[in-house]
Short mmCIF file of C-alpha atoms in Angstrom, two decimals:
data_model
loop_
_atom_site.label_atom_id
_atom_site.label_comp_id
_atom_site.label_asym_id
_atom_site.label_seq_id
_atom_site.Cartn_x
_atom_site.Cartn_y
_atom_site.Cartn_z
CA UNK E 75 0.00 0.00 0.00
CA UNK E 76 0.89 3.11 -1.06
CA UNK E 77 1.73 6.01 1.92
CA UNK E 78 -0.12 9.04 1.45
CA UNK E 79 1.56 12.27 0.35
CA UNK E 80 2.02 15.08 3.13
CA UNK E 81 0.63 18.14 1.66
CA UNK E 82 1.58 19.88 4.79
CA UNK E 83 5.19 19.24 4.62
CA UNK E 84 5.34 19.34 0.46
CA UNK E 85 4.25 23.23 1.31
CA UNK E 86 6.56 23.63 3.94
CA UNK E 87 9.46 22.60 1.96
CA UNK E 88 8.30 24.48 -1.11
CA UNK E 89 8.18 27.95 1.57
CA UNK E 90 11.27 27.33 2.58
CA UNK E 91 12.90 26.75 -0.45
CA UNK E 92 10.85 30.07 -1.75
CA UNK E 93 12.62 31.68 1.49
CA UNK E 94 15.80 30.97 0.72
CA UNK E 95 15.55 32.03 -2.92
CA UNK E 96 14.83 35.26 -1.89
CA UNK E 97 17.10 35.35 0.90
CA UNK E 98 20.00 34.61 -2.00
CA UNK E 99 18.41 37.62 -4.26
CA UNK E 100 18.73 39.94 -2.10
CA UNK E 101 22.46 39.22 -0.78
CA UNK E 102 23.17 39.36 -4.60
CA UNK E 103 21.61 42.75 -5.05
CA UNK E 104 23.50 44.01 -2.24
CA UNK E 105 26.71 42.31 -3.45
CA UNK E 106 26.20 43.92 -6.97
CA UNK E 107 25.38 47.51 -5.29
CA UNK E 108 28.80 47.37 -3.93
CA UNK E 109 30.49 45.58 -6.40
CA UNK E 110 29.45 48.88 -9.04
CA UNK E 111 30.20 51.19 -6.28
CA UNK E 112 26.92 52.02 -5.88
CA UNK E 113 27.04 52.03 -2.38
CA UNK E 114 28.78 55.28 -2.22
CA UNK E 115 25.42 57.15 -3.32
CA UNK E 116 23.02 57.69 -0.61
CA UNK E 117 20.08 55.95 0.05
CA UNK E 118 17.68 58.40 -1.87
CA UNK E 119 19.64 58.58 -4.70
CA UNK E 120 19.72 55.10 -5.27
CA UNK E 121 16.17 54.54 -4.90
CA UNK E 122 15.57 57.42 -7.67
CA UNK E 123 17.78 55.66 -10.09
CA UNK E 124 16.06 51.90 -9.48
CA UNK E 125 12.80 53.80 -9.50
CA UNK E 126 13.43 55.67 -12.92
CA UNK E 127 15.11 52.83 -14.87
CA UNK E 128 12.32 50.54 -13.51
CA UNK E 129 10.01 52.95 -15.16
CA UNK E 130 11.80 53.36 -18.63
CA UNK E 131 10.23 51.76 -21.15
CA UNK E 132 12.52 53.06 -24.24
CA UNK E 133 13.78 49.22 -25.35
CA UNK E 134 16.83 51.47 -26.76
CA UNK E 135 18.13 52.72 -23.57
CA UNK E 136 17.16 49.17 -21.91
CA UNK E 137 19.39 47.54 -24.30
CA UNK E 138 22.28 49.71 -23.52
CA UNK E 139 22.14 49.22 -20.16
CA UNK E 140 22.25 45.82 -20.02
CA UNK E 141 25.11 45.96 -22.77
CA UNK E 142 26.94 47.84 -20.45
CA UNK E 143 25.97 45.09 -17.41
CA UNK E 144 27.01 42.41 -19.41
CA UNK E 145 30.69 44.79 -20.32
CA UNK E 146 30.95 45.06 -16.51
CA UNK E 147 30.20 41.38 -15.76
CA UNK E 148 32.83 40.57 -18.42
CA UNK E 149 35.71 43.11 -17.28
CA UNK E 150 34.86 41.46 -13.71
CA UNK E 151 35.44 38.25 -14.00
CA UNK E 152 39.00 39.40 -16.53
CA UNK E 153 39.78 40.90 -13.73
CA UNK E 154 39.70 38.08 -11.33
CA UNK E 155 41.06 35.73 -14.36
CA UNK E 156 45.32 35.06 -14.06
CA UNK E 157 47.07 37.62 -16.53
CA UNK E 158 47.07 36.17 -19.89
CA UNK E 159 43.63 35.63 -19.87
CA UNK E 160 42.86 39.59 -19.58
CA UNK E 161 40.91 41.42 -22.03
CA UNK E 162 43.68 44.72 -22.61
CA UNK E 163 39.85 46.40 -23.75
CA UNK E 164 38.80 46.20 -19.92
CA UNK E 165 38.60 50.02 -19.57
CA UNK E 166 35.17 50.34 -22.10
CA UNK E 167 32.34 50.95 -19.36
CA UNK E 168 33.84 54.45 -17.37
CA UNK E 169 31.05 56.29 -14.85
CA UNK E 170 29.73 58.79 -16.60
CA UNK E 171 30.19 57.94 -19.98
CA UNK E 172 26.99 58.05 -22.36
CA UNK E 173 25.15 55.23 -21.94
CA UNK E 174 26.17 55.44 -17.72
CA UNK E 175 22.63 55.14 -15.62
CA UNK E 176 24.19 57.61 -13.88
CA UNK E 177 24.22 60.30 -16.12
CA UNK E 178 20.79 59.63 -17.62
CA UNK E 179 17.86 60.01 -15.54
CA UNK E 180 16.48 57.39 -16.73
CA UNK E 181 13.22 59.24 -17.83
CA UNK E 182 11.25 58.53 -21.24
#
């Protein structure tokens, strides 16, 4: 005979599992605030920027941001890579350079 499923504990497992997602998504988000340096703006000012690029809906200035993410992401880990695996081109994505979330508002 077959034993019955526990719904209860099923549930349980799935909540915790949801928990700890989350948990994990929000240590990355910090990680990647300070990782970009970020975490030198204040509080406000970060909010404003999430706020306003959550808000953008030009696909054109969407793209370029996450252009420049994946540069970062790539000059990151050519950074952490031994020497002759470095990408000379690392210096592409400066603050403050056109397509910088920084210097665009972020506004339609």
């Amino acid at each position: 005979m077959r034993k019955p499923r526990d719904f209860d504990a099923e549930l349980k497992a799935l909540e915790d599992k949801a928990r700890e997602l989350k948990t994990r998504k929000v240590q990355q988000l910090g990680e990647m605030v300070i990782a970009t340096g970020a975490d030198q703006l204040s509080t406000d000012e970060l909010a404003g920027a999430l706020v306003a690029i959550a808000e953008t809906k030009d696909t054109s200035k969407r793209e370029a941001w996450a252009k420049r993410g994946v540069m970062f992401f790539e000059n990151r880990s050519r950074r952490t890579a031994p020497g002759s695996q470095r990408n000379p081109r690392s210096a592409q994505a400066q603050p403050g350079s056109p397509q910088s979330p920084a210097s665009d508002t972020g506004s339609q």
